[in-house]
XYZ file of C-alpha atoms in Angstrom:
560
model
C -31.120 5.808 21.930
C -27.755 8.059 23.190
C -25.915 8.955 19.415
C -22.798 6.963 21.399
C -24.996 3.502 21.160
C -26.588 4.760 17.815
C -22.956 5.060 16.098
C -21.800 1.707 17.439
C -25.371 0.019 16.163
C -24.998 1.806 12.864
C -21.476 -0.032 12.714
C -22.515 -3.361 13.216
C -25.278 -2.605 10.616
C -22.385 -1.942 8.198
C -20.560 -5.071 8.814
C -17.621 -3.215 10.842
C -15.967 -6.710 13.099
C -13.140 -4.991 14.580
C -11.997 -1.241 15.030
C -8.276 -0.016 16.145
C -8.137 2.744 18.663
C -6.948 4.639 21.741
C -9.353 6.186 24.205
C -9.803 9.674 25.436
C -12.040 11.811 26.811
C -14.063 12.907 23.908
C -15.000 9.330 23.100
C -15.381 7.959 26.327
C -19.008 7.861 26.001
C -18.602 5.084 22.525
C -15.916 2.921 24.725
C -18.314 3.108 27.481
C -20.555 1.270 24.650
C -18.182 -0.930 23.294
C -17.546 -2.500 26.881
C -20.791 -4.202 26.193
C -19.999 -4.651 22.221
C -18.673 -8.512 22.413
C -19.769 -8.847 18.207
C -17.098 -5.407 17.490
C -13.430 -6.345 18.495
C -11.736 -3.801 20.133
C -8.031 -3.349 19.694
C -6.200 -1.771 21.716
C -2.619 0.674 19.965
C -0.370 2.378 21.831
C -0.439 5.410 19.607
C -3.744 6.894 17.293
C -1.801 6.827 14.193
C -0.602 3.085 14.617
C -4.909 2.985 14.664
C -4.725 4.367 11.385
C -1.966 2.133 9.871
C -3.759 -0.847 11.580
C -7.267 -0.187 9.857
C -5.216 0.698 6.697
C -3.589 -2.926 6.720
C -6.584 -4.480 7.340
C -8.377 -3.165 4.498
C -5.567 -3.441 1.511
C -5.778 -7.629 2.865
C -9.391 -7.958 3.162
C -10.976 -5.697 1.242
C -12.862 -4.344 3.651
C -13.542 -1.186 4.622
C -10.678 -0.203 8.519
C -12.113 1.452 10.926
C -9.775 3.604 13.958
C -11.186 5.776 16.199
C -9.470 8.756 18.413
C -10.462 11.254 20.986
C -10.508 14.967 19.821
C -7.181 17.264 19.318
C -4.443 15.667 20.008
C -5.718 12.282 19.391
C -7.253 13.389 16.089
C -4.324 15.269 14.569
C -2.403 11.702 15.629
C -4.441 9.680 13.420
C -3.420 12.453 10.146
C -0.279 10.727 8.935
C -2.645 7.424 8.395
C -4.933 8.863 6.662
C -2.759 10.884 4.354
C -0.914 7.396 3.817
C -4.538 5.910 2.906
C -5.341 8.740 1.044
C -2.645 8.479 -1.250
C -2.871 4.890 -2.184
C -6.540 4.763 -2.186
C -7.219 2.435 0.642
C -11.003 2.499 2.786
C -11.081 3.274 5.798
C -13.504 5.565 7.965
C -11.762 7.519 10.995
C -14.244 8.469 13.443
C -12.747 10.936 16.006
C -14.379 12.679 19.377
C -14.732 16.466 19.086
C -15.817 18.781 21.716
C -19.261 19.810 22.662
C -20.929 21.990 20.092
C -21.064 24.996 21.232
C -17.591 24.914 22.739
C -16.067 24.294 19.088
C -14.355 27.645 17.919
C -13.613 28.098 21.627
C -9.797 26.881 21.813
C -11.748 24.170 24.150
C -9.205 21.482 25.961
C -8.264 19.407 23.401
C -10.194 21.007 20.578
C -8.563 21.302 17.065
C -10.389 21.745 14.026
C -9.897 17.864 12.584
C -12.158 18.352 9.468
C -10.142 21.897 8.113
C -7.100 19.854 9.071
C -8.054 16.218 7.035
C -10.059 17.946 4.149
C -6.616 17.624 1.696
C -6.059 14.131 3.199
C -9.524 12.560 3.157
C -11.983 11.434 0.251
C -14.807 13.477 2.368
C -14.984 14.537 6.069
C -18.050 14.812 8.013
C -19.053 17.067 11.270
C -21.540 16.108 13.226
C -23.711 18.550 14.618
C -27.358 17.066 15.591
C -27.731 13.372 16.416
C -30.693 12.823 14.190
C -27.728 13.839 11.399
C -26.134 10.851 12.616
C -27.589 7.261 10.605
C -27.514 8.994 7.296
C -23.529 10.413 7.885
C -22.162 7.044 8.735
C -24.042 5.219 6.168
C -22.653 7.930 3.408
C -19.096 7.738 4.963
C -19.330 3.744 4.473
C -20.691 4.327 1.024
C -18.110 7.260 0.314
C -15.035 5.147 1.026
C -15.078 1.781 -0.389
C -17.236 3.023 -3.625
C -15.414 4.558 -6.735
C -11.882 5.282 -5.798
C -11.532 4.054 -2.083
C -10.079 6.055 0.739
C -10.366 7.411 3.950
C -13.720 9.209 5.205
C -13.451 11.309 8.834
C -16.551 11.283 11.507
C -15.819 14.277 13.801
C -18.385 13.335 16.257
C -18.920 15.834 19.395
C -19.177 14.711 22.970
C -22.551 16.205 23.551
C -24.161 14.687 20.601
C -22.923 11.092 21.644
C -24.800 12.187 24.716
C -28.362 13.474 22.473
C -31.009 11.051 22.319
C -32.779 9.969 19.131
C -35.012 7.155 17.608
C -33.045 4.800 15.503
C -32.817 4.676 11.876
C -30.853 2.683 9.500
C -31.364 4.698 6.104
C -31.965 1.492 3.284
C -30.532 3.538 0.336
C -27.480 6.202 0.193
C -28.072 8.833 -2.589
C -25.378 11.499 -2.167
C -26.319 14.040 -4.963
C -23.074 15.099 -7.234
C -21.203 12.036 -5.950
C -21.960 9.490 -8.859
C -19.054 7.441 -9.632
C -18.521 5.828 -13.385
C -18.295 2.559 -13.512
C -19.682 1.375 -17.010
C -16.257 2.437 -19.441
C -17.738 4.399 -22.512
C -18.496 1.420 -25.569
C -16.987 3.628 -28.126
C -13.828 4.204 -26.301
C -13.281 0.337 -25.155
C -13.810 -0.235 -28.809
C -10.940 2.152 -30.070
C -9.252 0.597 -27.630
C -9.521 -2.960 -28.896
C -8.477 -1.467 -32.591
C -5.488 0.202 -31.091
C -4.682 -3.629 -29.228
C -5.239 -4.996 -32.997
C -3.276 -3.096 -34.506
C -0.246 -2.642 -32.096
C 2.717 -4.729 -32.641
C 4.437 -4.063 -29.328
C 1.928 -3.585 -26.503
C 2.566 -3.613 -22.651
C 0.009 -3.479 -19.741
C 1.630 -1.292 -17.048
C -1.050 -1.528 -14.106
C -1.823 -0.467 -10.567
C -3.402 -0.751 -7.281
C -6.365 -0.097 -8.912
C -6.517 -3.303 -10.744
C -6.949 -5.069 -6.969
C -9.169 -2.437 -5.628
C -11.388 -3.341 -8.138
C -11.272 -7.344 -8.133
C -10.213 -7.082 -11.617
C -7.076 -9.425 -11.741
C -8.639 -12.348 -13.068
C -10.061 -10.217 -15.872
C -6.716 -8.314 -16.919
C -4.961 -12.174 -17.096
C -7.530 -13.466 -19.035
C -6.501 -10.222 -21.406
C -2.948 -10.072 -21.033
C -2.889 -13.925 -21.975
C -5.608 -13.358 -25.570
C -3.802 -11.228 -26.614
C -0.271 -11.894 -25.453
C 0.600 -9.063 -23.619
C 3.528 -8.809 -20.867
C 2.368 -7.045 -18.048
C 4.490 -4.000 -15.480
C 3.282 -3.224 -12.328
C 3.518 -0.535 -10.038
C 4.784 -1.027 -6.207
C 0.434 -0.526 -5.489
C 0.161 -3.253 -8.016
C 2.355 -5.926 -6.855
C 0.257 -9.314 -6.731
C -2.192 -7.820 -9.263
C -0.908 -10.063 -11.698
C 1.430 -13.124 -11.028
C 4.769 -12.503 -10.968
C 5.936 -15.947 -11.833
C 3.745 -15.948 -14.636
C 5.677 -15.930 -18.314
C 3.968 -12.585 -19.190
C 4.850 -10.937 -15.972
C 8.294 -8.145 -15.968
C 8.241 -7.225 -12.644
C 7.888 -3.605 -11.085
C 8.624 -0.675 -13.292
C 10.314 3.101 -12.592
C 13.087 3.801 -10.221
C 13.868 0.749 -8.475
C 12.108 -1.556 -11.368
C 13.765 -4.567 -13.589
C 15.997 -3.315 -16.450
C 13.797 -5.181 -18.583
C 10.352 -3.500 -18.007
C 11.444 -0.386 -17.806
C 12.890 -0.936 -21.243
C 9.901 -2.279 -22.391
C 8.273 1.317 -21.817
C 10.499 2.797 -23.209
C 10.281 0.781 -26.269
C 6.245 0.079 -26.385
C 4.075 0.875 -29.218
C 1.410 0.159 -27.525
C 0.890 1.549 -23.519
C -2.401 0.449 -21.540
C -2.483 2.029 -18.028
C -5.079 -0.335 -15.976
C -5.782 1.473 -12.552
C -2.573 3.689 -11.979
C -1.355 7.120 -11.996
C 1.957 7.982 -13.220
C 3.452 8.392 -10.182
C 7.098 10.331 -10.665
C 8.751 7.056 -9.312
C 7.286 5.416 -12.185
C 7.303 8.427 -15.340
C 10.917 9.692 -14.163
C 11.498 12.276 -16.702
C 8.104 12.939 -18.239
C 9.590 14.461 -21.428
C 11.317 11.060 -22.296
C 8.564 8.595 -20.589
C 7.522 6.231 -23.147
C 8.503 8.339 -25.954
C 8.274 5.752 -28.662
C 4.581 5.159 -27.991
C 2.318 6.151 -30.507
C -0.648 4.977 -28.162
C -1.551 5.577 -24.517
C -4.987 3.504 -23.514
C -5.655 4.862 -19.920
C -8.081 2.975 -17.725
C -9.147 4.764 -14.269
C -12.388 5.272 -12.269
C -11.012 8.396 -11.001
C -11.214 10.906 -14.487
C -8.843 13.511 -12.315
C -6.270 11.027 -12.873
C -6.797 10.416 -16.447
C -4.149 12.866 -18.185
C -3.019 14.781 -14.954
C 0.777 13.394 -15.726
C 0.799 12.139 -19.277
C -1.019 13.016 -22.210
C -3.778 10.070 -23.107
C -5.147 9.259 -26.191
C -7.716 6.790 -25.343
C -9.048 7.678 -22.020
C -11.423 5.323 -20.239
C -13.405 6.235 -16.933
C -14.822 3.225 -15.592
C -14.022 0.129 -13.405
C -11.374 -1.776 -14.170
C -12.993 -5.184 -14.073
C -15.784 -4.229 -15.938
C -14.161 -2.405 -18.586
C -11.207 -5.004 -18.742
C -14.201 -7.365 -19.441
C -16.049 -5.278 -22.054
C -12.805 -5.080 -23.615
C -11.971 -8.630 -23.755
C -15.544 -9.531 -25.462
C -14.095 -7.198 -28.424
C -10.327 -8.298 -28.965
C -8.986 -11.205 -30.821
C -6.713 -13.964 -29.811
C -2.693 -12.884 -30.821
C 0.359 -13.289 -30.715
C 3.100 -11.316 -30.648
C 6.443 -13.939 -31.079
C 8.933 -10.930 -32.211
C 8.065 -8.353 -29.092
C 8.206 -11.219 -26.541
C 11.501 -11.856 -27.981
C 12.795 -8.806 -27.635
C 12.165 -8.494 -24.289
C 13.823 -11.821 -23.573
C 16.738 -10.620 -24.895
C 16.754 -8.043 -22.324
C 16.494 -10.416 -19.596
C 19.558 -12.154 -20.444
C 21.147 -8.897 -21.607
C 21.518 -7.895 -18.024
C 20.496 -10.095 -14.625
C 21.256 -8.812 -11.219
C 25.146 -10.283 -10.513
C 25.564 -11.999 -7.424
C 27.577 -10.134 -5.110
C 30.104 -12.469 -2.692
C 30.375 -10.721 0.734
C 31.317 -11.903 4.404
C 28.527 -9.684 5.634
C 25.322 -10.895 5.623
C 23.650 -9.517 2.531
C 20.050 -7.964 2.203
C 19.057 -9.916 -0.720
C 20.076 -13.320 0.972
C 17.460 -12.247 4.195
C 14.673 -11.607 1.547
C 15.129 -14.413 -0.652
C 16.166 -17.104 2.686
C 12.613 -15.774 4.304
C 10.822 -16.078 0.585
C 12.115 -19.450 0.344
C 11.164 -20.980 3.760
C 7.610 -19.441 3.367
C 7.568 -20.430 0.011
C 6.220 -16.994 -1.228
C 3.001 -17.442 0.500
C 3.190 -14.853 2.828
C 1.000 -11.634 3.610
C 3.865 -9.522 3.060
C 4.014 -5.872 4.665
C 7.011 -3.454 4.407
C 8.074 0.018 5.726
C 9.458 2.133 3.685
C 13.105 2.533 2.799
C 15.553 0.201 0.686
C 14.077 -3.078 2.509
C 10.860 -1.788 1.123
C 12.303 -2.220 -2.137
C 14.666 -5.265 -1.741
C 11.125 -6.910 -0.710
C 9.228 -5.480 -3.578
C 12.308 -6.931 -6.250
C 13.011 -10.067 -4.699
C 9.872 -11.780 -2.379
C 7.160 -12.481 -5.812
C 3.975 -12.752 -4.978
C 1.120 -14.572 -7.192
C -2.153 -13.328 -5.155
C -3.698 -9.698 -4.655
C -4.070 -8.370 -1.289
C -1.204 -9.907 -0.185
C 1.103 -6.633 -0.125
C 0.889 -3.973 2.233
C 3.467 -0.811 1.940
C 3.202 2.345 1.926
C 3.499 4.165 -1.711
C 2.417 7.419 -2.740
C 3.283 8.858 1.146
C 6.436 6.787 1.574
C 5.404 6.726 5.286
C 8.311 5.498 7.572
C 6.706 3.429 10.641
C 3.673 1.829 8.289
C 5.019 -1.335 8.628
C 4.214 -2.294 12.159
C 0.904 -1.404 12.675
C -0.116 -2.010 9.329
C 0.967 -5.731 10.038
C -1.071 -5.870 13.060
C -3.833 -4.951 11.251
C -3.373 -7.684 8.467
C -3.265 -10.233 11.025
C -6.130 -9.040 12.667
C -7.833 -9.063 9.249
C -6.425 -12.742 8.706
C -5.618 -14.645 11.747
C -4.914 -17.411 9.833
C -2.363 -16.044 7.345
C 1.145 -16.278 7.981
C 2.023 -12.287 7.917
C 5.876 -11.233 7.592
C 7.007 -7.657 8.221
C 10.323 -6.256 6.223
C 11.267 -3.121 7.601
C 14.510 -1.153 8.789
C 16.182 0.109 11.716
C 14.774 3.492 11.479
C 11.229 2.626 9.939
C 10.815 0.346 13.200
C 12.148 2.705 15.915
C 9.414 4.658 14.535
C 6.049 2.659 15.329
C 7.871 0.133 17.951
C 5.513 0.928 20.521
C 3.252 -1.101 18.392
C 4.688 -4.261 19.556
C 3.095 -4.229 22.842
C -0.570 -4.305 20.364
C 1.002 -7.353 18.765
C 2.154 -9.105 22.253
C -1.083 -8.351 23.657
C -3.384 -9.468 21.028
C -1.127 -12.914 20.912
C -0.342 -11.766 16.893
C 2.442 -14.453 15.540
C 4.146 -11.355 13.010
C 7.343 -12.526 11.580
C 9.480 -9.290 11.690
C 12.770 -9.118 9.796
C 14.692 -5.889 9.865
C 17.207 -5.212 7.824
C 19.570 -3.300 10.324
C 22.085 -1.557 8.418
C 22.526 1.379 11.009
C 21.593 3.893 8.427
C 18.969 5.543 6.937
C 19.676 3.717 4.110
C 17.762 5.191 1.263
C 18.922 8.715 2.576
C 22.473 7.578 2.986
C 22.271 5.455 -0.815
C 21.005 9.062 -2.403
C 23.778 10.977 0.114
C 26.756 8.948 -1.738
C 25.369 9.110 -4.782
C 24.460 12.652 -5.044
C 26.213 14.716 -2.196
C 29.855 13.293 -2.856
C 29.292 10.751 0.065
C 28.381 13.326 2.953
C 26.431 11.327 5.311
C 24.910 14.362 6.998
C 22.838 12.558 10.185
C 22.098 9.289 8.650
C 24.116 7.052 10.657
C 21.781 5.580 13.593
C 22.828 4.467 17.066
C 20.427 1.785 17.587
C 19.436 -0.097 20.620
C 20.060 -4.098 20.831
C 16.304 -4.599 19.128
C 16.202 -8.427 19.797
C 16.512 -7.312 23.330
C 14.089 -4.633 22.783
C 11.378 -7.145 21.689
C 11.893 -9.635 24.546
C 11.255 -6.165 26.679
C 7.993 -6.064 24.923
C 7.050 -9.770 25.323
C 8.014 -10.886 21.854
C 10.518 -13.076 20.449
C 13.656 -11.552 19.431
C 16.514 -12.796 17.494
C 20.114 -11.319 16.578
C 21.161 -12.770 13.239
C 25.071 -11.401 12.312
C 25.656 -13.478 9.356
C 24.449 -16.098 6.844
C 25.137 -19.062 8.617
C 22.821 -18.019 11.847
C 19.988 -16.909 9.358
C 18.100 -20.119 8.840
C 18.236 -21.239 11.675
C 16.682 -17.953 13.241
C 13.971 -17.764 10.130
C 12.809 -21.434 11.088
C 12.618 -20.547 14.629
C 11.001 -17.428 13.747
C 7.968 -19.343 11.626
C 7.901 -21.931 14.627
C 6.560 -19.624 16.971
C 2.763 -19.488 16.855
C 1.912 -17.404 20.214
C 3.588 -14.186 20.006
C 5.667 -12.014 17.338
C 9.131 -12.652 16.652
C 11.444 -9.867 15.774
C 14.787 -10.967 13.936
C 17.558 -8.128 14.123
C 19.463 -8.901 10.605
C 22.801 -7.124 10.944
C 23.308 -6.676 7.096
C 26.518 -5.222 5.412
C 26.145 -1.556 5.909
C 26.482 0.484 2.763
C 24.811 -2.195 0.156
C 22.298 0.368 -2.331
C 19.386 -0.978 -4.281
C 19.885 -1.665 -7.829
C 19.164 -1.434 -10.193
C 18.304 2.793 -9.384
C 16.952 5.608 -12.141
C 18.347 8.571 -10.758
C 15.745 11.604 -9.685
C 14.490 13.432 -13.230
C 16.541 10.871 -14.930
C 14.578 8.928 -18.270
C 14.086 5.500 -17.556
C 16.664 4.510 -19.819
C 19.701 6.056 -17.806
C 18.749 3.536 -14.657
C 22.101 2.923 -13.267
C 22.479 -0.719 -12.514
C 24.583 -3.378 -10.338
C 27.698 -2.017 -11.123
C 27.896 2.243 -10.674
C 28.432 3.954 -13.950
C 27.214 1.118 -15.926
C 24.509 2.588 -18.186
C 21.710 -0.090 -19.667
């Protein structure tokens, strides 16, 4: 068997149902295989890193493991801003990219760069293929490698004369990959200390992250959080983790988080980290970060992560459903009337006001497109201040139900990613926030969506800004808006162009009618151009190295 028909057998051995890609010469030899693949969907992008994006979508809504592929050099360096965007928020997926022949690599060959140097920072492990009989035993290991332990991406740099060797086939049963051994049984003495430390605390909080869905754990962290009465924070990775209606739940913490958790950390006794990182958007000023904790409890499979930004005092390596369920076996039903109180009385102490304006509003497109869908949407996001108008205002009760970009903050995510969520879940209603500048970047993508017949809802929140940039501009650089002001074209036009649906909405009064026709339309995407008032900022906003106390909120100045 040719190690072009061996790859795309070992693939349907692992379970892989659809791959995103763009063809070129180096893999012309696996798309000449995939023509007669009917049981692998092929789709089709317009660019190699909306590939990446697309797989990357696909697996944070399924769970399963995205697979793109790319031809060598350019191609390949194309797909590096998706898997950088995986790596960072742990997400599987396994890039497979063309290379040229062996012993033309080192050469400066036509289209030859070296794609495994390049992706070694920006992938979980990277392979290069260099004899075909290599071949069953690499993919199976990359499979293995990314979805097991901490997910993320895993490169295949696969050269064009090995796709052309011949070999028998082999599906390797079992995958031992010596040194690579992740824990996933948390260490009994430290899940006890923990349960003492959840005894004995009077004001605890669960701040968790992505890595509470990664690991299927969110059924097992609200059984805890509801024994032993504990309100729960989440990161912008652990959105849908836990529900956000639920009693227990404060929203999303750090620098665009509710005045009310973030006070909560700052006034815990108690802190128990559940499959996060400190991120800086979260910490803010490290010195000040939770400084009236006397106990951090953090709970990671990855032990890199485990004191890398704040100082732990019960660490626990494991997975985070199966230590969250040793953990509840040892901890007692409580209660905890006086902390629960407090925190109400933060609620009420401040609530966002709502502002009266002629414009059309951002808030009033979120919560008008939360309300028609009744909050039951796949939601994806670019990144930008929709990205975080979405993450405050459209709740969300389910894991894998969020896609965004976090720890890369990758502007043009939102597109492709959304075609891949569709893909994953065809039939899901999927709705794409983004802005004016995150969707100029990736709009090629909605030629994919138009020709796979993908029903995206697509609301951007056109302010003609870069509005994050601009929001940090006036607050910080005396209001010089140094290249932030975009000249857009007419984007409704744009995506009838494209063969999608597009809508101009200009105010309030045109907005439901555009967001039922937009959820009427079954066949094809819909973009809907939201003209929003221009200079609106997201509140309520810690400032950069600021403590998580001096968040500014609604009103500038105003200290909580």
């Amino acid at each position: 068997m040719k190690g072009a028909k061996m790859l795309i057998e070992l693939l349907k051995r692992e379970g892989v149902e659809v791959i995103f890609g763009y063809p070129g010469g180096a893999v012309i030899d696996i798309y000449d295989v995939l023509f007669d693949t009917p049981e692998i969907k092929h789709v089709l992008v317009r660019h190699e890193q909306g590939a990446a994006h697309a797989a990357d979508g696909y697996a944070r809504t399924t769970g399963k493991v995205g697979v793109c592929i790319a031809t060598s050099g350019p191609g390949a360096t194309n797909l590096t801003t998706g898997l950088a965007t995986a790596y960072m928020d742990s997400v599987p997926v396994v890039a497979i990219t063309g290379q040229v022949p062996t012993k033309l690599i080192g050469k400066d060959a036509f289209q030859e760069a070296d794609v495994t140097g390049i992706t070694m920072p920006i992938t979980k492990h990277n392979f290069l293929v260099t004899h075909i009989e290599e071949l069953p035993i690499i993919v199976r290991e990359a499979f293995h490698i990314a979805s097991t332990g901490r997910p993320g991406p895993v490169l295949i740099d696969l050269p064009k004369d090995v796709q052309q060797q011949e070999a028998e086939f082999t599906f390797p049963e079992k995958v031992e990959i010596p040194g690579y051994r992740p824990t996933y049984q948390g260490h009994i003495n430290q899940i006890n200390l923990a349960a003492q430390a959840i005894e004995k605390a009077q004001k605890p909080l669960l701040y968790i992250g992505g890595g509470v869905i990664a690991a299927g754990a969110s059924g097992a962290l609200r059984e805890l959080a509801e024994k032993t009465e504990i309100p729960v924070t989440h990161t912008l990775m652990g959105k849908g983790a836990f529900p956000e209606h639920h009693r227990l739940s404060l929203g999303m913490l750090g620098m665009h988080g509710t005045y009310w958790a973030n006070k909560a950390i700052m006034n815990c006794d108690l802190l128990i980290a559940v499959g996060a990182r400190f991120d800086d958007r979260v910490t803010g000023n490290l010195k000040t970060f939770a400084r009236n904790t006397e106990t951090i409890i953090h709970i990671d499979i990855d032990p890199a992560e485990i004191g890398k930004n704040v100082k732990t005092h019960i660490p626990i390596v494991g997975d985070a459903r199966l230590v969250l369920e040793e953990l509840l076996k040892r901890v007692e039903s409580k209660k905890h009337p006086e902390w629960i109180q407090e925190i109400e009385g933060w609620k009420k102490e401040y609530q966002p006001p709502r502002k009266e304006s002629a414009k059309l509003l951002p808030h009033t497109v979120v919560e008008k497109v939360y309300q028609a869908t009744k909050g039951k949407a796949i939601v994806v996001t670019d990144v930008g201040q929709h990205q975080m108008w979405a993450a405050q205002i459209y709740l969300l009760d389910e894991p894998r139900c969020w896609a965004s970009s976090g720890g890369l903050g990758t502007m043009g995510y939102g597109l492709p990613a959304a075609v891949g969520a569709q893909i994953g879940n065809p039939d899901k209603l999927v709705v794409l926030f983004s802005g004016d500048g995150s969707i100029m970047m990736k709009i090629q993508e909605l030629v994919t969506a138009c020709n796979y017949c993908l029903p995206i809802k697509i609301f951007v929140l056109n302010n003609s800004y870069l509005g994050m940039v601009r929001q940090w501009q006036g607050c910080f650089y005396k209001g010089r808006y140094s290249c932030t002001q975009l000249k857009n074209p007419d984007l409704a036009q744009l995506a009838r162009a494209f063969g999608a649906e597009g809508i101009s909405v200009k105010n309030e009064a045109e907005l439901e009618e555009a967001i039922n026709k937009a959820l009427s339309i079954e066949d094809r995407p819909v973009l809907v151009d939201c003209h929003i008032e221009e200079e609106e900022n997201v509140y309520p906003f810690v400032p950069p190295g600021k403590s998580l106390d001096e968040m500014i909120l609604w009103e500038p100045g105003k200290e909580g």
